[in-house]
Amino acid sequence: LAQLLGFARPAVDQPAEYDVCAQVRAAVDFVKPSLSPLIEFDLAEDSCGARALFNTGEFRQVLVNLILNASAAMNETGTIAIRAASVDGVQPLTVPPLPPGSYVRIDVSDHGHGMDETVRRRLFEPFFSTKPASAGTGLGMAVVYGIVTRWGGGLALDSAPGHGTTISVFLP
């Protein structure tokens, strides 16, 4: 029974402090072979050295989900920009609201079709998807939300129809 539970609900390592840029590059290298060759990446290297608390496997899962959604929103062609920076103070418009403090902000941006208000409100709901049933489960953003909030972080969303999307991950 213990082995079955261990498989169904694997242990999650405690978050440790890691270099965000190194982990972003590792996540991009991991997912890039599965994407269309028409997807390019714009990785900001100017803020490397920013460190945050997370579990590397889960961090990769968060970034891969965000990258796959960005790729799909651009119909498998275009540039995904990923930026990381240290930020201080109150982080406005995060879900959940974050207290004042120091965070690392990681932005994943696309130039896809964007989201209307209805989609933005439901984005982090489990099983909500704008994709056909054969193209996804609707769990990706719910998983991202669950992981980030478990680490004490939050998410912010900037999107409008025809203007693409930026999802910002705030980590302590």
Backbone as a ProteinNet text record, in pm:
[ID]
protein_1_A
[PRIMARY]
LAQLLGFARPAVDQPAEYDVCAQVRAAVDFVKPSLSPLIEFDLAEDSCGARALFNTGEFRQVLVNLILNASAAMNETGTIAIRAASVDGVQPLTVPPLPPGSYVRIDVSDHGHGMDETVRRRLFEPFFSTKPASAGTGLGMAVVYGIVTRWGGGLALDSAPGHGTTISVFLP
[TERTIARY]
82.5	0	87.6	196.5	284.3	343.8	379.7	436.1	331.7	207.7	101.7	74.3	68.5	48.5	166.3	286.7	404.6	402.7	348.4	337.9	227.5	114.5	0.1	20.7	93.6	115	261.7	350.4	493.5	529.3	633.2	679.7	732.2	708	755.9	873.3	985.9	1102.7	1073.5	1136.6	1122.9	1191.9	1131.3	1196.1	1332.1	1424.2	1555.9	1581.4	1688.5	1718.6	1802	1754.2	1821.6	1835.1	1929.4	1946.4	1833.5	1751.6	1633.4	1672.2	1768.5	1804.4	1855.1	1935.3	1985.9	1870.5	1772.6	1658.2	1565.1	1553.2	1474.3	1538.6	1670.8	1740.4	1722.1	1728.7	1710.5	1569.3	1468.5	1329.9	1310.6	1367.8	1356.7	1426.6	1545.6	1617.5	1538.3	1467.5	1387.3	1268.3	1196.6	1071.8	1091.9	1199.4	1219.6	1209.3	1264.8	1253.8	1110.4	1019.5	880.6	795.4	852.9	778.8	804.7	719	738.6	873.3	944.8	1071.6	1050.1	924.2	893.7	879.8	891.4	889.1	1031.7	1049.9	1179.6	1166.1	1280	1281.6	1366.6	1318.8	1392.2	1410	1529.2	1557.5	1641.7	1591.3	1666.7	1777	1896.6	2010.9	2059.4	2000.6	2050.8	2023.5	1927.1	1896.3	1940.1	2030.5	2077.1	2145.4	2134	2184	2069.2	1948.1	1830.9	1806.3	1781.4	1761	1624	1560	1427.9	1416.5	1313.2	1287.8	1190.8	1233.5	1146.2	1209.1	1131.8	1176.6	1203.8	1320.4	1357.5	1264	1218.7	1127.2	995.2	943.4	817.3	835.4	950.3	977.5	973.2	1036.6	1034.9	890.1	809.9	670.2	593.7	616.4	552.1	591.8	721.9	768.9	723.1	728.9	686	538.3	453.9	311.7	292.3	362.6	348.7	397.9	508.6	564.7	471.2	418.1	327.7	201.9	147.1	30	63	178.7	220	236	297.6	316.4	182	89.3	-42.7	-117.5	-103.2	-172.4	-122.1	1.5	58.8	49.6	-30.4	-44.7	89.4	173.9	301.7	402.2	388.2	485.6	497.9	620.6	641.1	749.4	756.1	860.3	798.3	853	815.2	926.5	891.1	989	978.3	1093	1097	1194.6	1145.3	1224	1219.6	1328	1332.4	1396.5	1341.8	1396	1360	1445.1	1414.3	1327.9	1221	1131.2	1105.1	1083.2	1053.5	921.9	859.6	737.6	614.2	499.8	372	357.4	316.6	298.4	150.9	114.8	-26.6	-84.9	-211.1	-289.2	-242	-181	-142.2	-255.4	-256.4	-351.1	-267.7	-277.7	-348.3	-269.8	-333.3	-260.2	-137.4	-25.9	98.3	127.9	187.8	226.8	348.7	373	494.6	617.2	717.6	840.2	921.7	1025.4	1113.9	1074.1	1064.4	1025	1111.8	1112.7	1165.4	1044	1039.4	928.8	979.1	906	938.8	820.5	842.7	738.6	755.4	646.8	643.7	541.6	589.4	504.5	496.7	377.5	358.6	286.3	283.2	213.6	94.7	30.2	-81.9	-211.5	-320.9	-453.4	-503.7	-442.5	-485.1	-611.7	-656.2	-773.4	-874.3	-1001.8	-1106.2	-1130.9	-1217.2	-1242.5	-1293.7	-1378.7	-1432.9	-1322.1	-1231.2	-1120.1	-1025.4	-994.1	-902.9	-957	-1087.8	-1147.3	-1136.5	-1141	-1145.5	-1011.1	-908.6	-782.2	-724.7	-732.9	-668.5	-763	-883.4	-978.6	-936.1	-941.7	-913.7	-1015.6	-965.9	-1044.1	-1102.3	-1066.3	-1108.6	-1006.3	-1054.4	-965.4	-1038.5	-963.6	-1017.8	-983.2	-907.5	-865	-968.9	-970.4	-1058.5	-1020.5	-1115.8	-1092.1	-972.5	-946.8	-834.4	-699.1	-699.5	-575	-528.2	-599.6	-553.9	-658.3	-615.1	-702.8	-760.2	-702	-746.1	-685.1	-577.9	-513.2	-384.2	-327.4	-196.8	-188.6	-281.5	-274.9	-316.4	-404.3	-440.2	-318.6	-240.1	-117.7	-17.5	-1.4	88.8	47.6	-80.7	-131.5	-102.7	-131.4	-109.9	35.2	125	267.9	317.4	288.9	339.7	286.4	159.2	104.4	157.6	186.2	245.1	382.8	455.1	586.4	575.6	453.6	436.5	439.7	420.7	423.1	284.5	281.3	155.8	174.6	64.8	63.9	-8.6	34.8	-35.1	-53	-159.8	-196.4	-221.8	-161.5	-185.3	-218.2	-343.9	-385.4	-508.6	-515.9	-633.6	-644.2	-765.2	-781.4	-701.1	-624.1	-543	-411.8	-381.1	-260	-166.8	-190.2	-101.8	-124.3	-35.1	-48.4	87.5	91.4	207.4	156.3	213.1	185.8	311.6	293.8	404.9	395.7	506.8	517.3	602.6	550	624.2	663.7	794.4	846.6	923.7	907.7	983.3	1133.4
-118.8	0	126.3	124.5	241.4	271.2	166.4	188.1	247	197.8	249.2	396.3	430.7	570.1	656.4	602.3	676.7	706.7	614	637.2	738.6	724.1	811.2	951.9	961.8	1091.7	1101.8	1124.5	1127.6	1241.7	1218.2	1320.5	1440.9	1557	1680.6	1730.1	1751.1	1802.5	1942.1	1974.9	2109.4	2207.9	2324.8	2424.1	2465	2491.4	2543.1	2665.3	2736.1	2856.2	2818.8	2861.9	2831	2956.8	2952.6	3056.7	3043.3	3144.8	3139.3	3125.4	3203.2	3200	3062.8	2999.8	2866.1	2767.2	2779.2	2688.5	2720	2846.8	2883.6	2823.1	2837.2	2779.5	2628.6	2562.2	2416.9	2378.3	2453.9	2424.3	2444.8	2552	2577.4	2466.6	2428.1	2319.3	2189.2	2166.8	2045.9	2043	2153.8	2155.8	2186.7	2253.3	2300.2	2188.9	2071.5	1966.6	1922.4	1944.8	1902.2	2010.6	2128.1	2239.6	2249.3	2323.9	2353.6	2423.4	2391	2462.1	2610.1	2652	2792.3	2873.9	2808.5	2879	2918.8	3046.1	3096.5	3147	3162.8	3211.2	3335.1	3429.1	3550.3	3545.5	3504.9	3490.5	3608.2	3681.4	3794.7	3741.7	3775.6	3731	3839.5	3958.9	4071.8	4061	3979.4	3969.9	3836.4	3768.9	3641.3	3665.5	3568.6	3581.6	3595	3626.1	3631.6	3492.2	3485.7	3356.8	3355.6	3237.3	3223	3084.4	3068	2939.9	2857.3	2737.1	2645.9	2507.6	2413.8	2277.7	2271.1	2222.6	2230.9	2152.1	2035.3	1957.4	2029.2	2084.7	2157.9	2289.6	2353.3	2475.8	2446.2	2336	2296.2	2272.6	2208.4	2182.3	2313.1	2411	2542.2	2605.8	2613	2678.5	2604.4	2472.4	2395.1	2419.6	2420.3	2449.3	2587.9	2687.4	2823.2	2832.7	2766.6	2768	2696.6	2581	2507.6	2589.6	2655.6	2740.1	2857.4	2918.4	3030.4	2984.5	2870	2815.5	2789.9	2729.2	2700.4	2829.7	2932.4	3059.2	3128.3	3096.4	3158	3064.3	2958.1	2861.9	2805.1	2777	2708.5	2788.8	2920.2	3003.4	3138.1	3186	3314.3	3305.3	3408.6	3419.1	3422.4	3340.4	3341.3	3413.6	3520.4	3597.8	3557.8	3533.4	3500.3	3595.3	3665.1	3763.6	3729.2	3754.6	3736.3	3859.2	3903.2	4020.5	4013.3	4069.3	4083.4	4207.6	4195	4307.4	4317.3	4439.6	4463.8	4538.1	4519.9	4593.6	4508.3	4574	4506.8	4469.1	4347.5	4301.1	4312.8	4411.4	4434.3	4326.5	4302.9	4217.4	4072.8	4024.1	3883.2	3798.8	3674.4	3575.4	3464	3439	3519.5	3648.7	3745.5	3867.7	3833.9	3897.7	3872.7	3986.3	3953.9	4059	4134.4	4253.9	4325.1	4238.4	4252.6	4176.4	4172.8	4089.6	4072.5	3945.5	3957.7	3845.6	3842.4	3728.9	3719.9	3706.9	3791.8	3790.9	3727.5	3628.4	3561.3	3581.8	3652.4	3678.6	3584.9	3521.8	3441.6	3509.1	3560.4	3641	3580	3592.2	3550.5	3661.7	3648.4	3745	3676	3588.6	3511.1	3588.9	3514.3	3574.1	3643.5	3622.8	3688.7	3626.3	3678.9	3623.7	3732.7	3696	3789	3776.3	3860.5	3865.3	3731.4	3663.2	3534.6	3432	3423.4	3327.8	3369.4	3497.2	3543.9	3508.5	3523.3	3492	3343.9	3257.9	3113.5	3044.3	3116.6	3059.1	2954.7	2976.8	2885.9	2778.4	2770	2666.5	2529.8	2426.6	2292	2253.1	2188.8	2135.4	2242.1	2368.3	2472.1	2478.6	2475.2	2484.1	2550	2621.4	2676.7	2585.1	2480.6	2386.9	2275.7	2211	2095.1	1985.6	1898.7	1792.6	1706.3	1687.5	1603.6	1673.5	1803.3	1880.2	1915.2	1873	1904.5	1869.3	1874.2	1835.8	1954.3	2072.7	2188.1	2190.4	2115.4	2111.2	2192.5	2230	2295.7	2419.4	2513	2636.9	2615.1	2518.6	2485.9	2428	2347.7	2292	2404	2494.7	2608.9	2686.9	2718.5	2792.3	2716.6	2587.8	2508.1	2505	2486.4	2479.5	2614.9	2720.1	2853.8	2898.7	2875.9	2919.3	2834.4	2708.6	2624.1	2676.2	2737.8	2795.6	2933.3	2984.6	3117.8	3228.3	3192.1	3290	3321.3	3393.9	3432.2	3450.1	3472.9	3488.9	3616.9	3678.5	3793.6	3768.5	3823.1	3798.5	3930	3945.9	4061.8	4007.6	4022.4	3967	4039.8	4054.6	4112.2	4052.1	4034.4	3978.7	4057.4	3984.4	4045.3	4104.4	4096	4159.6	4064	3935	3839.8	3832.7	3759.2	3732	3733.8	3788.9	3775	3719.4	3608.5	3552.8	3573.7	3638.4	3666.6	3576.4	3510.8	3424.7	3500.3	3517.1	3583.1	3477.7	3464.8	3367.8	3439.2	3391.2	3454.3	3424.5
0	0	0	76.2	81.8	-55.2	-131.6	-264.4	-358.8	-349.4	-433.6	-402	-274.2	-235.9	-279.5	-269.2	-311.5	-460.3	-539.1	-682.9	-713.1	-647.6	-673	-619.6	-511.4	-447.3	-408.3	-507.5	-477.1	-382.2	-304.1	-210.1	-286.8	-233	-293.9	-210	-278.1	-207.7	-154.5	-42.4	12.1	-82.2	-102	-187.3	-130.7	-219.3	-183.1	-271	-244.1	-321.3	-443.5	-561.6	-687.9	-772.9	-867.2	-966.6	-1068.7	-1080.5	-1166.3	-1313.3	-1360.4	-1502.5	-1545.3	-1463	-1496.5	-1508.5	-1421.4	-1424.9	-1542.5	-1580	-1698.5	-1822.5	-1836.2	-1951.6	-1956.2	-1841.2	-1836.3	-1880.3	-1838.2	-1876.7	-2027	-2081.8	-2225.7	-2303.7	-2262	-2329.4	-2324.4	-2213.9	-2197	-2292.8	-2304.4	-2381.1	-2529.8	-2565.1	-2703.3	-2808.2	-2786.4	-2889.7	-2918.4	-2826.5	-2848.1	-2913.9	-2936.8	-2996.2	-3145.6	-3211.9	-3352.8	-3371.5	-3480.5	-3506.2	-3537.1	-3554.6	-3581.1	-3453.5	-3338	-3209.9	-3173.8	-3144.3	-3099.9	-2957.1	-2890.5	-2753.1	-2743	-2664	-2629.1	-2478.1	-2434.7	-2291.5	-2246.1	-2148.7	-2094.3	-2004.6	-2035.3	-1956.5	-1860.2	-1867.6	-1789.9	-1640.3	-1601.1	-1458.6	-1399	-1466.7	-1412.7	-1278.6	-1195.7	-1059.7	-961.4	-1011.8	-924.2	-868.6	-738.9	-673.7	-606.8	-610.2	-549.9	-489.4	-404.8	-339.8	-423.1	-464.5	-536.3	-541.9	-592.7	-618.4	-768.6	-811.5	-953.2	-1044.4	-1003	-1086.7	-1106	-998.4	-1008.5	-1084.5	-1068.3	-1143.2	-1292.7	-1331.5	-1472.9	-1518.2	-1433.9	-1467.4	-1488.8	-1402.4	-1416.1	-1548.9	-1576.4	-1699	-1823.5	-1821.3	-1938.1	-1966.5	-1864.7	-1886.2	-1946.2	-1895	-1947.4	-2091.7	-2121.7	-2257.4	-2355.7	-2316.6	-2405.6	-2435.1	-2333.3	-2355.9	-2447.4	-2428.1	-2513.3	-2657.6	-2677	-2811.4	-2879.2	-2806.3	-2862.7	-2897.3	-2813.7	-2837.6	-2963.5	-3004.2	-3123.7	-3244.2	-3231.6	-3341	-3385.9	-3287.5	-3310.5	-3392.5	-3395.6	-3465.2	-3394	-3373.4	-3307.3	-3201.4	-3120	-3017.7	-2879.6	-2791.9	-2650.7	-2575.9	-2507.7	-2430.2	-2283.9	-2223	-2081	-2013.6	-1912	-1837.6	-1690	-1620.9	-1475.6	-1413.5	-1301.6	-1233.1	-1085.8	-1002.2	-860.2	-843.4	-763	-738.5	-588.3	-541.2	-400.1	-387.5	-272.3	-242.4	-259.5	-260.3	-277.6	-424.4	-450.8	-587.9	-623.5	-705	-735.2	-825.4	-807.9	-896.1	-901.9	-797.3	-797.9	-742.4	-785.5	-735.6	-675.1	-546.8	-447.8	-421.3	-352.4	-318	-233.1	-263.1	-190.2	-93.7	19.7	113.2	60.8	114.3	75.3	102.7	19.4	38.3	-88.4	-85.7	-201.2	-275.9	-406.8	-491.9	-616.3	-682.1	-816.8	-907.4	-1008.3	-1104.9	-1232.7	-1281.1	-1406.6	-1500.3	-1610.2	-1708.9	-1827.2	-1868.2	-1990.3	-2081.2	-2195.3	-2285	-2424	-2482.7	-2621	-2696.2	-2828.1	-2912.9	-2979	-2902.7	-2954.1	-2955	-2955.8	-2970.5	-2845.2	-2729.9	-2606.4	-2550.2	-2436.1	-2367.3	-2337.4	-2349.1	-2309.4	-2158.7	-2106.3	-1961.4	-1907.9	-1980.9	-1935.9	-1917.2	-2012.3	-2002.9	-1891.3	-1880.7	-1775.1	-1636.3	-1614.9	-1483.8	-1449.6	-1548.8	-1524.7	-1545.9	-1581.8	-1625.3	-1530.3	-1400.3	-1304.8	-1250.9	-1304.4	-1261.2	-1316.1	-1232.2	-1283.1	-1390.4	-1494.2	-1605.8	-1697.9	-1677.9	-1772	-1884.4	-2006.9	-2122.1	-2237.7	-2318.7	-2442.2	-2559.9	-2532.9	-2637.6	-2653.4	-2770.1	-2786.2	-2687.2	-2654.6	-2556.3	-2593	-2721.5	-2763.8	-2748.6	-2718.2	-2713.9	-2573.4	-2470.4	-2335.6	-2232.1	-2106.4	-1996	-1921.2	-1941.5	-1864.2	-1725.6	-1706.9	-1575.3	-1568	-1680.8	-1681.6	-1594.6	-1611.5	-1534	-1389.7	-1364.3	-1225.9	-1153.2	-1222.2	-1163.7	-1137.4	-1233.4	-1214.7	-1090.1	-1079.1	-963.1	-833.2	-830.4	-709.6	-665.6	-760.1	-727.4	-677.1	-751.3	-716.3	-580.2	-553.1	-424.4	-309.5	-334.5	-229.4	-189.4	-282	-251.7	-187.2	-169	-111	-214	-341.2	-448.6	-500.8	-610.7	-673.6	-822.3	-891	-1036.3	-1073.7	-1182.1	-1237.5	-1386.4	-1441.7	-1579.7	-1650.8	-1767.5	-1852.9	-1991.1	-2033	-2161.3	-2210.7	-2342.1	-2405.8	-2545.2	-2594	-2728	-2831.6	-2911.9	-3016.2	-2969.8	-2840.2	-2788.6	-2714.8	-2722	-2656.3	-2507.2	-2441.9	-2298.7	-2231.8	-2111.8	-2023.4	-1891.7	-1851.3	-1719.6	-1637.5	-1522	-1431.2	-1310.1	-1280.5	-1162.3	-1061.1	-940.4	-832.7	-730.9	-705.7	-609	-498.6	-374.2	-264.5	-275.6
[MASK]
++++++++++++++++++++++++++++++++++++++++++++++++++++++++++++++++++++++++++++++++++++++++++++++++++++++++++++++++++++++++++++++++++++++++++++++++++++++++++++++++++++++++++++

